[in-house]
Structures are given as C-alpha cells and as structure tokens.
Amino acid sequence: MRTGTEPFREAFFVEAEERLGEMEAALLEWERSPGGTEPLQAIFRAAHSIKGSGATFGLDAIARFAHALETLLDRMRSGTLDAASERIDLLLAACDVLQKLVEATRRGAASPPGVESVLRQINGILGSPHEESGIAAGGRIGNGQSAPRQWSVAFRPGSEFLRQGQNPLLLIRELGRLGELSEIAADISALPSLDQMDPENCYLAWSLHLRTSQRAESISEVFEFLDESSSVTVVEASSGATTEAQSRPQLDDSTAHGGRIKYLIIDDDPDCCLLVGDILSEIGRGHCVYNGAEAMVALRLALEDGEPYQLVCLDIMMPQKDGHETLKAIRALEAEHGIAGARRCQVIMTTSLRDSKHCLRSFSEGCENYVVKPVDAEELLAKVRELGLLGR
Amino acid sequence: MSKTALIVDDSTSLRQMVSFTLREAGFEVLEGANGKEGLRQLSGQPLQVIITDLNMPEMDGIAMIQQIRTIPAYRFTPILMLTTESHAAKRDEARKAGATGWIVKPFVPEKLLDIVNRVAV
C-alpha cells in the first residue's frame, strides 16, 4: 500500500519530540507529587497523540509502542489500574525507550534495545498482549469477502440531509463501488405541493438492488453519516432475511373472508379491529394486527408471497411504533421492493385524532385517505370506493 | 474542472499529510492552522470539501463550522471533522453545527479518500 506520507514524516518527528518533551516534564511532575491526576492526563495525551500520528504515518513500531503505553495510562487515570508511584520507573523507562525509538525511526535505524522488554512489562501489567485494534484503520475492500449476494437497499434521508452537506448521488455512487447496482428508483411520494415545499429539505427516498460479495456492514457503512431522522434498510433480496431479527406474527384470521380485496387493519384496540373488519368483510378478506411492528412483518410476508395487501386501515395512536412511523415504514418497504405509484397499497388512516396537523402529516407521509373514529361504515366504504379499489 | 479542498488542523504534519493525499487525488488545497485561519481562506470560491480538526487554539472546529454555514456559498459544502474521540456527544455537537461527517484518527490516506469521495463531488 502506497501511503504517500514520507515527505511529511519530518514534521511528524518534530512534533513527536515536542510531545515526548511534554511527557517527560509531566513524568517529573508526577514523580514530585504522586497522586496528582493532571500530570497523568498530560502523559496520556502525549502518548495518545504520538500513537495517532504514528499510525497515520505508517510508523507501526512507534504506534504499537505508544498504543500499549496509552492503554496503560488510560487504565491508571481511570482508576481501573492502580496508579502506584512504583510505576514511575516503568513510565520513565517507557518514555526513554519511546524517545530512542522515534530517533531510530527518524534515522531509518533498527529498533533500539529495550523496546521489546518494556513492551513485555507493560503487557504483563495489562494482563495479556494488548490487541492493536486501535491502530490499524485499514480500507474496507478486502474485508469479509464471500460469494456475491443480492441485497435490497432502501434509504430515506431525514429532512436535514441536504443542509448537512450530503448528496444522495454520492451515496449511490459509493454503493456502486461495492458491487453491481440495479433497479435504482426514487420515491417521490413524500413530495409536498410546491407552495408547501422547502427547497432545502430532502423529501425523496431511494431504493436499489446491489449485488456484492461485501458484508451487510460494508453496505451499512456507506450510510454512516445519515442522522437519526433517516431510515436505512439493507435486506438480502433472495432470502428476504433482514439485518433486523423478526418473527412471524400470529395473524388473527377471524376476519378472513373470501372477497375481492385484501386488507390489513392495524389498531391496538381489538374492538376497533373487529368493527373495521366487520365493515370491510363485505368487500374483501384480510387480517388484523395490533401494532406497527407486527404490521410490518405481515406486509413483508404478503409481498414476498406475491399477494400484497391492497388496503391498509391504520390507527395513529399506538404504543411504540405509531401510525405515522408505520406509514413511513410501509412506504419504505414498498420502495425496497420496487413498488411505486398505483401499485402501492392504499392506506386509510382510521383514527380518533381529528386535528389538521395529524391529518396533513399523514398525507405528507403518503396516506391516501383519512377517516375519523368512530368509524362509520358508509363513510369508510365510500372512501374505499373513491380509491378505486372496488373497481379493480 | 478543478476541485478545491480546505484543510484546517493545528498539527502541521497532519495538515501536510492530508493536503498531500488530496493533491495526489487531484484537489487544490487551502490550509489553515485554526478556525480563524480557516475562515480567512474563504472568499466565496467554490469548495468541494472542508476537512477540519475539532480541538484547535484561537477558534475551534465547531465554532468555525457554525460560521461557515452562515456563508451562503458554503451552506451545502460537505464538512468532515477529524476526530480522535469516537464520543457520540462531540459528533452530535459538530453535526448540529452543520458538519456532514467525520474521519476518526488515526486514518490511512486510502480511508481518507474513501470518506471524501462519499461526500464530495
């Protein structure tokens, strides 16, 4: 691996010597007044800085030694290791050896004597040869290679995405570096009308397929900078197994009937489920689930079985995953399966929340209609008819 | 089209190393040793990416990011913070100030370019 850092090593050595000078001064201070925490902090900072720059410049011997020393100091300052004054001799020796190691490296000479023995002493105190995971920050490519698999990836950035200086095209381009992309689709369902649009907000979501031999973590890593208001799902397309564990919910089949449309009722109130199920049983067959998480599993299984739900009646006030979140998850799931436009399920919010805020929000999240509880049979059936479901 | 990056870090060796890596990748590079010097480099010229340390004398990285986001030309410019702390709190603070992402030190040049490519056109 070409690091291209050689021309700047000299600056590193100058800085490392300054840090070592600070370390020595702090050590003498600690020797004069053992028990002081500030000198210990200063010694730690110096070791930490040398480790970081050393590793960055590919000076592994320096980074390895500074890392062991840093770990020892970290445990001493945090109190998990006794900061006994007897350790002063070891710390002075370590500082001395590190100085010699830096000098030898600068001249291109071999490791000076003492490095390995001090390292052994430090590792002896630490209990085991300290692993060096803190040092190598190697590239991603080449890790975890296996047979190529097909992944279904969907991401919906939060509204702040563009204001954070992010760019969706670059994320897709980076995914393309991991493997072969196909079926890239943008979901524009959350776009508001022009007069309500803030051009600096992100309203779009994307879905695509990726064939790669990289692990799911490598795919997720691409989305590292998306904030909590964003959602990302990475699902193996062939098996349907997601990175999140999930189980098949117990579907309540009591409302299943032969009929024309397939519906799903999502409501934490069983009485409401029964009532709505009773109304819809005239026009189709379906299931009830009592929370958003179960709903997502039912919807996913139906999609994978090739028999998706056409109509969803969705309550808003539910524990854990409420109606708004569930609605967004439904649209993301569909996007993930490449389902867009009229092929998406029709969602009617069935809720006791009658204020315009929830209503508008639901429409912006992608619902088709909104019915306020108590649900009136004629009203609900009229809305279903408006959606064109009965004519299909 | 030429690409320009701004790198702000009080460690000369780190700054030179990042600059070198970016120049090799075809960037023109502006440098500053602290937040104030970083801001002084900005004159409304197009920038593809800004990379900044957080702990710096004079003006730290977070204060600089806040200032940069008030300049219209740089409202959407990707800003990456260089950090040794993997502390979520510090990252959140920088994110709130307008940072796009982060690079955890130590890093190798290839890793730096991977991350720059993720955010910069």
Short mmCIF file of C-alpha atoms in Angstrom, two decimals:
data_model
loop_
_atom_site.label_atom_id
_atom_site.label_comp_id
_atom_site.label_asym_id
_atom_site.label_seq_id
_atom_site.Cartn_x
_atom_site.Cartn_y
_atom_site.Cartn_z
CA MET A 1 0.00 0.00 0.00
CA ARG A 2 1.43 3.31 -1.05
CA THR A 3 0.88 5.75 1.77
CA GLY A 4 2.41 8.82 0.21
CA THR A 5 3.24 10.21 3.63
CA GLU A 6 7.05 10.06 3.53
CA PRO A 7 7.56 13.75 2.70
CA PHE A 8 5.78 14.75 5.89
CA ARG A 9 7.40 12.39 8.31
CA GLU A 10 9.95 15.01 9.25
CA ALA A 11 7.14 17.22 10.57
CA PHE A 12 5.85 14.22 12.50
CA PHE A 13 9.25 13.66 14.13
CA VAL A 14 9.47 17.31 15.19
CA GLU A 15 6.00 17.10 16.74
CA ALA A 16 6.72 13.72 18.34
CA GLU A 17 9.82 15.17 20.03
CA GLU A 18 7.76 18.06 21.38
CA ARG A 19 5.17 15.60 22.73
CA LEU A 20 7.93 13.46 24.28
CA GLY A 21 9.34 16.57 25.94
CA GLU A 22 5.91 17.29 27.40
CA MET A 23 5.65 13.67 28.51
CA GLU A 24 8.99 13.82 30.28
CA ALA A 25 8.12 17.08 32.06
CA ALA A 26 4.78 15.63 33.19
CA LEU A 27 6.52 12.46 34.42
CA LEU A 28 8.91 14.50 36.55
CA GLU A 29 5.95 16.48 37.88
CA TRP A 30 4.17 13.23 38.77
CA GLU A 31 7.31 11.93 40.47
CA ARG A 32 7.43 15.08 42.63
CA SER A 33 3.76 14.88 43.59
CA PRO A 34 2.44 11.35 43.07
CA GLY A 35 -1.35 11.14 43.20
CA GLY A 36 -1.80 14.23 41.07
CA THR A 37 -4.14 13.47 38.19
CA GLU A 38 -3.16 16.31 35.82
CA PRO A 39 0.38 15.02 35.08
CA LEU A 40 -1.10 11.59 34.36
CA GLN A 41 -3.56 13.19 31.94
CA ALA A 42 -0.75 15.07 30.22
CA ILE A 43 1.35 11.89 29.85
CA PHE A 44 -1.68 10.12 28.41
CA ARG A 45 -2.38 12.93 25.91
CA ALA A 46 1.21 12.84 24.69
CA ALA A 47 1.14 9.04 24.20
CA HIS A 48 -2.27 9.28 22.53
CA SER A 49 -1.10 11.98 20.11
CA ILE A 50 2.06 10.07 19.15
CA LYS A 51 0.06 6.90 18.60
CA GLY A 52 -2.47 8.67 16.36
CA SER A 53 0.06 10.45 14.18
CA GLY A 54 2.45 7.49 14.17
CA ALA A 55 -0.26 5.19 12.85
CA THR A 56 -1.33 7.78 10.31
CA PHE A 57 2.22 8.00 9.01
CA GLY A 58 2.56 4.24 8.82
CA LEU A 59 5.18 4.11 11.60
CA ASP A 60 3.87 0.90 13.07
CA ALA A 61 6.60 0.25 15.66
CA ILE A 62 6.06 3.70 17.19
CA ALA A 63 2.30 3.40 17.03
CA ARG A 64 2.38 -0.07 18.61
CA PHE A 65 4.56 1.03 21.49
CA ALA A 66 2.66 4.29 22.08
CA HIS A 67 -0.60 2.36 21.97
CA ALA A 68 0.48 -0.02 24.74
CA LEU A 69 1.70 2.92 26.82
CA GLU A 70 -1.51 4.84 26.17
CA THR A 71 -3.61 1.87 27.26
CA LEU A 72 -1.64 1.52 30.48
CA LEU A 73 -2.01 5.24 31.22
CA ASP A 74 -5.69 5.20 30.36
CA ARG A 75 -6.30 2.45 32.92
CA MET A 76 -4.24 4.27 35.50
CA ARG A 77 -6.03 7.58 35.09
CA SER A 78 -9.46 5.95 35.05
CA GLY A 79 -8.60 4.02 38.21
CA THR A 80 -9.09 0.52 36.79
CA LEU A 81 -5.37 0.06 37.36
CA ASP A 82 -3.53 1.17 40.46
CA ALA A 83 -1.67 4.43 39.76
CA ALA A 84 1.00 3.43 42.29
CA SER A 85 4.14 5.52 42.38
CA GLU A 86 6.22 2.32 41.83
CA ARG A 87 5.08 2.52 38.25
CA ILE A 88 7.12 5.69 37.82
CA ASP A 89 10.23 3.66 36.94
CA LEU A 90 8.40 1.80 34.21
CA LEU A 91 6.87 5.01 32.83
CA LEU A 92 10.25 6.76 32.80
CA ALA A 93 11.78 3.77 31.04
CA ALA A 94 8.91 3.73 28.54
CA CYS A 95 9.33 7.45 27.80
CA ASP A 96 13.07 6.94 27.34
CA VAL A 97 12.63 3.94 25.05
CA LEU A 98 9.98 5.74 23.01
CA GLN A 99 12.36 8.68 22.53
CA LYS A 100 15.05 6.30 21.29
CA LEU A 101 12.56 4.51 19.06
CA VAL A 102 11.46 7.80 17.48
CA GLU A 103 15.09 8.80 16.91
CA ALA A 104 16.00 5.42 15.43
CA THR A 105 12.98 5.52 13.13
CA ARG A 106 13.90 9.02 12.03
CA ARG A 107 17.37 7.82 11.04
CA GLY A 108 15.98 4.68 9.46
CA ALA A 109 17.87 2.56 12.00
CA ALA A 110 16.72 -0.69 13.61
CA SER A 111 14.61 -0.73 16.76
CA PRO A 112 16.78 0.18 19.77
CA PRO A 113 17.27 -2.36 22.58
CA GLY A 114 14.74 -2.12 25.38
CA VAL A 115 11.64 -1.70 23.23
CA GLU A 116 10.53 -5.31 23.45
CA SER A 117 11.35 -5.74 27.14
CA VAL A 118 9.45 -2.58 28.17
CA LEU A 119 6.58 -3.63 25.93
CA ARG A 120 6.58 -7.04 27.65
CA GLN A 121 6.46 -5.38 31.07
CA ILE A 122 3.55 -3.16 30.04
CA ASN A 123 1.64 -6.05 28.51
CA GLY A 124 2.37 -8.07 31.65
CA ILE A 125 0.58 -5.41 33.72
CA LEU A 126 -2.25 -5.14 31.21
CA GLY A 127 -2.80 -8.88 31.65
CA SER A 128 -2.42 -10.00 28.06
CA PRO A 129 -0.67 -8.90 24.92
CA HIS A 130 -2.82 -5.92 24.15
CA GLU A 131 -4.61 -6.24 20.85
CA GLU A 132 -3.93 -3.49 18.41
CA SER A 133 -7.34 -2.82 17.02
CA GLY A 134 -6.95 0.84 17.86
CA ILE A 135 -4.12 1.21 15.41
CA ALA A 136 -5.00 -0.15 12.04
CA ALA A 137 -7.72 1.72 10.24
CA GLY A 138 -7.42 -0.28 7.09
CA GLY A 139 -9.53 0.04 4.00
CA ARG A 140 -12.83 -1.72 3.74
CA ILE A 141 -12.23 -3.51 0.49
CA GLY A 142 -10.95 -7.00 1.02
CA ASN A 143 -12.58 -7.47 4.41
CA GLY A 144 -15.16 -10.18 4.69
CA GLN A 145 -15.19 -11.24 1.06
CA SER A 146 -17.51 -14.09 0.22
CA ALA A 147 -19.71 -15.27 -2.62
CA PRO A 148 -21.72 -12.40 -4.15
CA ARG A 149 -25.21 -11.93 -2.80
CA GLN A 150 -28.10 -9.80 -3.90
CA TRP A 151 -29.15 -7.07 -1.46
CA SER A 152 -32.15 -4.82 -1.47
CA VAL A 153 -31.24 -1.40 -0.11
CA ALA A 154 -33.66 1.42 0.70
CA PHE A 155 -32.84 4.73 2.30
CA ARG A 156 -34.92 7.72 3.26
CA PRO A 157 -32.72 10.58 4.46
CA GLY A 158 -34.05 12.95 7.11
CA SER A 159 -35.25 16.39 6.06
CA GLU A 160 -31.90 17.96 7.13
CA PHE A 161 -29.89 15.76 4.76
CA LEU A 162 -29.09 18.43 2.15
CA ARG A 163 -28.42 21.12 4.75
CA GLN A 164 -25.82 18.79 6.27
CA GLY A 165 -23.90 18.98 3.01
CA GLN A 166 -24.83 15.46 1.93
CA ASN A 167 -25.60 14.31 -1.59
CA PRO A 168 -27.68 11.20 -2.37
CA LEU A 169 -25.96 10.61 -5.72
CA LEU A 170 -22.62 10.18 -3.98
CA LEU A 171 -24.06 7.55 -1.65
CA ILE A 172 -25.40 5.64 -4.64
CA ARG A 173 -22.03 6.03 -6.37
CA GLU A 174 -20.26 4.63 -3.31
CA LEU A 175 -22.67 1.69 -3.18
CA GLY A 176 -21.77 1.14 -6.83
CA ARG A 177 -18.14 0.72 -5.80
CA LEU A 178 -19.13 -2.23 -3.61
CA GLY A 179 -20.72 -4.14 -6.45
CA GLU A 180 -23.26 -4.03 -9.21
CA LEU A 181 -26.32 -1.78 -8.91
CA SER A 182 -29.70 -2.32 -10.49
CA GLU A 183 -33.31 -1.19 -10.16
CA ILE A 184 -32.41 2.21 -8.75
CA ALA A 185 -35.64 4.06 -8.03
CA ALA A 186 -36.51 7.35 -6.38
CA ASP A 187 -39.60 7.54 -4.22
CA ILE A 188 -41.26 10.92 -4.67
CA SER A 189 -44.39 10.11 -2.69
CA ALA A 190 -43.41 12.42 0.17
CA LEU A 191 -43.01 15.48 -2.07
CA PRO A 192 -45.40 18.17 -0.87
CA SER A 193 -47.15 20.60 -3.19
CA LEU A 194 -44.97 23.43 -4.49
CA ASP A 195 -46.38 26.05 -2.14
CA GLN A 196 -45.55 23.87 0.85
CA MET A 197 -42.12 22.84 -0.34
CA ASP A 198 -38.93 24.00 1.35
CA PRO A 199 -36.34 23.58 -1.41
CA GLU A 200 -33.60 22.93 1.17
CA ASN A 201 -35.49 19.98 2.68
CA CYS A 202 -34.98 16.45 1.47
CA TYR A 203 -38.28 14.78 0.58
CA LEU A 204 -37.01 11.95 -1.59
CA ALA A 205 -36.12 8.37 -0.78
CA TRP A 206 -34.28 5.80 -2.86
CA SER A 207 -34.27 2.06 -3.32
CA LEU A 208 -31.97 -0.15 -5.31
CA HIS A 209 -30.55 -3.62 -5.66
CA LEU A 210 -26.89 -4.30 -5.05
CA ARG A 211 -25.04 -7.46 -5.98
CA THR A 212 -21.87 -7.67 -3.95
CA SER A 213 -19.58 -10.02 -2.09
CA GLN A 214 -19.15 -7.43 0.67
CA ARG A 215 -20.86 -7.94 4.01
CA ALA A 216 -24.01 -6.13 5.09
CA GLU A 217 -21.88 -3.99 7.45
CA SER A 218 -19.91 -2.62 4.49
CA ILE A 219 -23.19 -1.59 2.87
CA SER A 220 -24.47 0.00 6.08
CA GLU A 221 -21.17 1.85 6.47
CA VAL A 222 -21.95 3.88 3.36
CA PHE A 223 -24.84 5.39 5.33
CA GLU A 224 -22.69 6.14 8.39
CA PHE A 225 -23.32 9.89 8.19
CA LEU A 226 -27.10 9.73 7.98
CA ASP A 227 -28.67 11.07 11.17
CA GLU A 228 -31.34 9.54 13.40
CA SER A 229 -34.19 11.04 11.41
CA SER A 230 -33.13 8.93 8.43
CA SER A 231 -34.04 5.32 7.78
CA VAL A 232 -31.96 2.71 6.03
CA THR A 233 -32.88 -0.91 5.39
CA VAL A 234 -30.49 -3.48 3.98
CA VAL A 235 -32.19 -6.78 3.21
CA GLU A 236 -30.84 -9.80 1.42
CA ALA A 237 -33.07 -9.89 -1.61
CA SER A 238 -33.07 -13.61 -2.28
CA SER A 239 -33.90 -14.87 1.18
CA GLY A 240 -35.80 -11.88 2.48
CA ALA A 241 -33.82 -12.19 5.69
CA THR A 242 -33.27 -8.74 7.11
CA THR A 243 -30.49 -7.46 9.27
CA GLU A 244 -33.12 -6.98 11.95
CA ALA A 245 -34.42 -10.10 13.63
CA GLN A 246 -38.07 -10.62 13.09
CA SER A 247 -40.65 -13.30 13.71
CA ARG A 248 -43.86 -14.23 12.01
CA PRO A 249 -46.74 -12.68 13.93
CA GLN A 250 -49.83 -14.55 14.89
CA LEU A 251 -52.29 -13.26 12.34
CA ASP A 252 -55.82 -13.07 13.60
CA ASP A 253 -57.72 -14.84 10.86
CA SER A 254 -61.10 -14.40 12.45
CA THR A 255 -61.91 -11.67 9.97
CA ALA A 256 -60.73 -13.58 6.91
CA HIS A 257 -63.37 -13.92 4.25
CA GLY A 258 -63.42 -14.71 0.58
CA GLY A 259 -63.71 -11.50 -1.39
CA ARG A 260 -62.22 -9.14 -3.85
CA ILE A 261 -59.69 -7.03 -1.93
CA LYS A 262 -57.08 -8.00 0.61
CA TYR A 263 -56.84 -5.66 3.56
CA LEU A 264 -54.84 -5.25 6.75
CA ILE A 265 -56.22 -3.49 9.83
CA ILE A 266 -53.62 -2.05 12.19
CA ASP A 267 -55.06 -0.91 15.52
CA ASP A 268 -54.11 -1.54 19.13
CA ASP A 269 -57.77 -1.56 20.11
CA PRO A 270 -59.25 -5.03 19.37
CA ASP A 271 -62.79 -3.62 19.32
CA CYS A 272 -61.83 -1.20 16.55
CA CYS A 273 -60.19 -4.04 14.63
CA LEU A 274 -63.39 -6.04 14.88
CA LEU A 275 -65.57 -3.12 13.86
CA VAL A 276 -63.48 -2.15 10.83
CA GLY A 277 -63.01 -5.81 9.93
CA ASP A 278 -66.76 -6.27 10.00
CA ILE A 279 -67.28 -3.36 7.61
CA LEU A 280 -64.53 -4.46 5.22
CA SER A 281 -65.57 -8.11 5.25
CA GLU A 282 -68.31 -7.12 2.83
CA ILE A 283 -65.79 -6.23 0.17
CA GLY A 284 -62.80 -8.44 0.77
CA ARG A 285 -60.73 -10.55 3.09
CA GLY A 286 -57.97 -9.59 5.44
CA HIS A 287 -56.21 -9.63 8.77
CA CYS A 288 -55.91 -7.62 11.96
CA VAL A 289 -52.69 -6.83 13.74
CA TYR A 290 -52.36 -4.88 16.96
CA ASN A 291 -49.16 -2.91 16.49
CA GLY A 292 -46.89 -1.42 13.84
CA ALA A 293 -44.10 -3.96 14.22
CA GLU A 294 -46.43 -6.91 13.56
CA ALA A 295 -47.92 -4.99 10.68
CA MET A 296 -44.53 -4.62 9.02
CA VAL A 297 -43.87 -8.35 9.23
CA ALA A 298 -47.33 -9.16 7.85
CA LEU A 299 -46.86 -6.69 4.97
CA ARG A 300 -43.41 -8.03 4.18
CA LEU A 301 -44.55 -11.65 4.16
CA ALA A 302 -47.53 -10.79 1.95
CA LEU A 303 -45.21 -9.02 -0.50
CA GLU A 304 -42.85 -11.96 -0.57
CA ASP A 305 -45.72 -14.40 -1.08
CA GLY A 306 -46.74 -12.32 -4.11
CA GLU A 307 -50.08 -11.46 -2.50
CA PRO A 308 -49.64 -7.95 -1.18
CA TYR A 309 -52.34 -6.15 0.78
CA GLN A 310 -54.24 -3.66 -1.35
CA LEU A 311 -55.83 -1.73 1.50
CA VAL A 312 -54.46 -0.80 4.92
CA CYS A 313 -56.54 0.81 7.67
CA LEU A 314 -54.08 2.38 10.05
CA ASP A 315 -54.61 3.78 13.54
CA ILE A 316 -52.28 6.62 14.63
CA MET A 317 -52.09 6.45 18.41
CA MET A 318 -50.42 3.12 19.12
CA PRO A 319 -47.68 2.28 21.61
CA GLN A 320 -44.08 2.03 20.32
CA LYS A 321 -44.37 2.36 16.54
CA ASP A 322 -47.24 4.78 15.99
CA GLY A 323 -49.28 5.24 12.82
CA HIS A 324 -47.00 7.91 11.34
CA GLU A 325 -43.92 5.76 11.78
CA THR A 326 -45.71 2.69 10.49
CA LEU A 327 -46.91 4.58 7.42
CA LYS A 328 -43.38 5.72 6.63
CA ALA A 329 -42.10 2.17 7.15
CA ILE A 330 -44.78 0.81 4.79
CA ARG A 331 -43.73 3.23 2.04
CA ALA A 332 -40.06 2.41 2.62
CA LEU A 333 -40.81 -1.33 2.45
CA GLU A 334 -42.62 -0.88 -0.85
CA ALA A 335 -39.81 1.24 -2.23
CA GLU A 336 -37.41 -1.50 -1.20
CA HIS A 337 -39.43 -3.99 -3.25
CA GLY A 338 -39.54 -1.62 -6.20
CA ILE A 339 -43.26 -0.98 -5.76
CA ALA A 340 -44.23 2.56 -6.72
CA GLY A 341 -47.20 4.62 -7.85
CA ALA A 342 -50.57 2.92 -8.21
CA ARG A 343 -49.11 -0.47 -7.31
CA ARG A 344 -48.61 0.64 -3.71
CA CYS A 345 -51.23 -0.32 -1.13
CA GLN A 346 -53.90 2.26 -0.38
CA VAL A 347 -53.68 3.49 3.20
CA ILE A 348 -56.64 4.96 5.05
CA MET A 349 -55.82 6.42 8.44
CA THR A 350 -58.54 5.38 10.90
CA THR A 351 -58.01 7.49 13.98
CA SER A 352 -59.68 9.49 16.70
CA LEU A 353 -57.22 12.32 16.02
CA ARG A 354 -59.28 14.85 14.13
CA ASP A 355 -56.87 17.81 14.10
CA SER A 356 -55.47 19.05 10.82
CA LYS A 357 -51.87 18.63 11.97
CA HIS A 358 -52.06 14.83 12.11
CA CYS A 359 -54.18 14.73 9.00
CA LEU A 360 -51.78 16.83 6.91
CA ARG A 361 -48.79 14.99 8.28
CA SER A 362 -50.33 11.65 7.32
CA PHE A 363 -50.94 12.83 3.78
CA SER A 364 -47.40 14.11 3.50
CA GLU A 365 -46.17 10.72 4.72
CA GLY A 366 -48.09 9.04 1.94
CA CYS A 367 -51.57 8.02 3.09
CA GLU A 368 -54.46 8.11 0.62
CA ASN A 369 -57.36 8.94 2.88
CA TYR A 370 -58.29 9.79 6.43
CA VAL A 371 -61.30 8.63 8.46
CA VAL A 372 -62.06 9.90 11.94
CA LYS A 373 -63.35 7.47 14.59
CA PRO A 374 -65.95 6.34 15.42
CA VAL A 375 -65.72 4.71 12.02
CA ASP A 376 -68.93 4.96 10.06
CA ALA A 377 -69.49 2.00 7.72
CA GLU A 378 -70.88 4.03 4.84
CA GLU A 379 -68.15 6.64 5.08
CA LEU A 380 -65.37 4.04 5.13
CA LEU A 381 -66.82 2.12 2.19
CA ALA A 382 -67.27 5.37 0.26
CA LYS A 383 -63.61 6.23 0.81
CA VAL A 384 -62.55 2.77 -0.31
CA ARG A 385 -64.68 3.23 -3.43
CA GLU A 386 -63.07 6.67 -4.04
CA LEU A 387 -59.70 5.00 -4.07
CA GLY A 388 -60.88 2.87 -6.96
CA LEU A 389 -60.25 -0.38 -5.15
CA LEU A 390 -63.70 -1.81 -5.70
CA GLY A 391 -63.49 -1.20 -9.40
CA ARG A 392 -60.26 -3.13 -9.84
CA MET B 1 -12.87 21.05 -13.57
CA SER B 2 -10.57 21.80 -10.71
CA LYS B 3 -11.54 20.65 -7.25
CA THR B 4 -10.62 22.60 -4.15
CA ALA B 5 -10.47 21.47 -0.52
CA LEU B 6 -9.85 23.37 2.70
CA ILE B 7 -7.97 21.57 5.48
CA VAL B 8 -7.88 23.08 8.97
CA ASP B 9 -5.71 21.45 11.66
CA ASP B 10 -3.24 22.80 14.20
CA SER B 11 -0.88 19.87 13.64
CA THR B 12 1.40 20.79 10.76
CA SER B 13 2.32 17.19 9.98
CA LEU B 14 -1.30 16.05 9.86
CA ARG B 15 -2.28 19.04 7.73
CA GLN B 16 0.56 18.43 5.29
CA MET B 17 -0.25 14.75 5.08
CA VAL B 18 -3.94 15.38 4.36
CA SER B 19 -3.01 18.08 1.84
CA PHE B 20 -0.60 15.77 0.08
CA THR B 21 -3.16 12.98 -0.10
CA LEU B 22 -5.80 15.33 -1.52
CA ARG B 23 -3.38 16.89 -4.04
CA GLU B 24 -2.47 13.41 -5.25
CA ALA B 25 -6.18 12.85 -5.77
CA GLY B 26 -6.43 15.99 -7.90
CA PHE B 27 -7.52 18.61 -5.38
CA GLU B 28 -6.19 22.09 -4.98
CA VAL B 29 -5.75 22.55 -1.25
CA LEU B 30 -6.14 25.56 1.05
CA GLU B 31 -4.85 25.31 4.61
CA GLY B 32 -5.47 26.87 7.99
CA ALA B 33 -3.96 26.12 11.41
CA ASN B 34 -7.11 27.04 13.35
CA GLY B 35 -10.72 28.10 12.83
CA LYS B 36 -9.89 31.75 12.26
CA GLU B 37 -7.26 30.96 9.64
CA GLY B 38 -9.68 28.55 8.01
CA LEU B 39 -12.38 31.24 7.72
CA ARG B 40 -9.83 33.69 6.32
CA GLN B 41 -9.24 31.29 3.40
CA LEU B 42 -12.87 31.52 2.35
CA SER B 43 -13.70 34.18 -0.21
CA GLY B 44 -16.79 32.69 -1.81
CA GLN B 45 -14.79 30.49 -4.22
CA PRO B 46 -16.31 27.05 -4.93
CA LEU B 47 -15.09 24.38 -2.49
CA GLN B 48 -15.73 20.65 -2.86
CA VAL B 49 -14.92 19.68 0.73
CA ILE B 50 -13.75 21.13 4.04
CA ILE B 51 -11.84 18.92 6.48
CA THR B 52 -11.29 20.23 9.97
CA ASP B 53 -9.90 19.20 13.33
CA LEU B 54 -12.15 19.98 16.32
CA ASN B 55 -9.72 20.88 19.11
CA MET B 56 -7.72 23.88 17.98
CA PRO B 57 -6.48 27.08 19.60
CA GLU B 58 -7.93 30.51 18.72
CA MET B 59 -11.14 29.16 17.23
CA ASP B 60 -12.16 25.51 17.50
CA GLY B 61 -13.67 23.42 14.72
CA ILE B 62 -17.26 23.64 15.93
CA ALA B 63 -17.27 27.44 16.09
CA MET B 64 -15.73 27.54 12.62
CA ILE B 65 -18.35 25.16 11.19
CA GLN B 66 -21.12 27.35 12.62
CA GLN B 67 -19.60 30.41 10.96
CA ILE B 68 -19.11 28.64 7.63
CA ARG B 69 -22.76 27.60 7.50
CA THR B 70 -23.81 31.25 7.69
CA ILE B 71 -21.94 32.00 4.43
CA PRO B 72 -24.34 31.43 1.50
CA ALA B 73 -21.64 29.98 -0.78
CA TYR B 74 -20.90 27.23 1.76
CA ARG B 75 -24.35 26.33 3.07
CA PHE B 76 -24.23 22.92 1.38
CA THR B 77 -20.48 22.32 1.24
CA PRO B 78 -19.57 18.96 2.78
CA ILE B 79 -17.64 19.45 6.03
CA LEU B 80 -15.78 16.50 7.55
CA MET B 81 -14.40 16.65 11.07
CA LEU B 82 -11.16 14.96 12.03
CA THR B 83 -11.59 13.47 15.45
CA THR B 84 -9.75 11.17 17.80
CA GLU B 85 -12.71 10.99 20.13
CA SER B 86 -15.27 8.50 19.00
CA HIS B 87 -17.57 10.17 21.52
CA ALA B 88 -21.06 10.43 20.11
CA ALA B 89 -21.66 13.64 22.07
CA LYS B 90 -18.85 15.53 20.35
CA ARG B 91 -20.00 14.29 16.96
CA ASP B 92 -23.57 15.34 17.67
CA GLU B 93 -22.39 18.79 18.69
CA ALA B 94 -20.44 19.16 15.45
CA ARG B 95 -23.34 17.74 13.47
CA LYS B 96 -25.69 20.30 14.99
CA ALA B 97 -23.22 22.99 13.99
CA GLY B 98 -23.53 21.74 10.42
CA ALA B 99 -20.87 19.06 9.93
CA THR B 100 -21.54 16.41 7.30
CA GLY B 101 -19.50 13.52 8.65
CA TRP B 102 -16.32 12.54 10.43
CA ILE B 103 -12.98 10.84 9.98
CA VAL B 104 -11.64 9.09 13.06
CA LYS B 105 -7.91 9.43 13.63
CA PRO B 106 -5.75 7.55 13.09
CA PHE B 107 -6.61 7.02 9.45
CA VAL B 108 -4.73 5.90 6.39
CA PRO B 109 -4.80 8.03 3.22
CA GLU B 110 -6.95 5.48 1.39
CA LYS B 111 -9.56 5.69 4.14
CA LEU B 112 -9.49 9.48 3.99
CA LEU B 113 -10.13 9.42 0.24
CA ASP B 114 -12.92 6.86 0.66
CA ILE B 115 -14.71 9.21 3.01
CA VAL B 116 -14.02 12.32 0.93
CA ASN B 117 -15.44 10.52 -2.10
CA ARG B 118 -18.57 9.69 -0.12
CA VAL B 119 -19.40 13.36 0.38
CA ALA B 120 -17.56 15.39 -2.29
CA VAL B 121 -18.45 15.58 -5.98
#
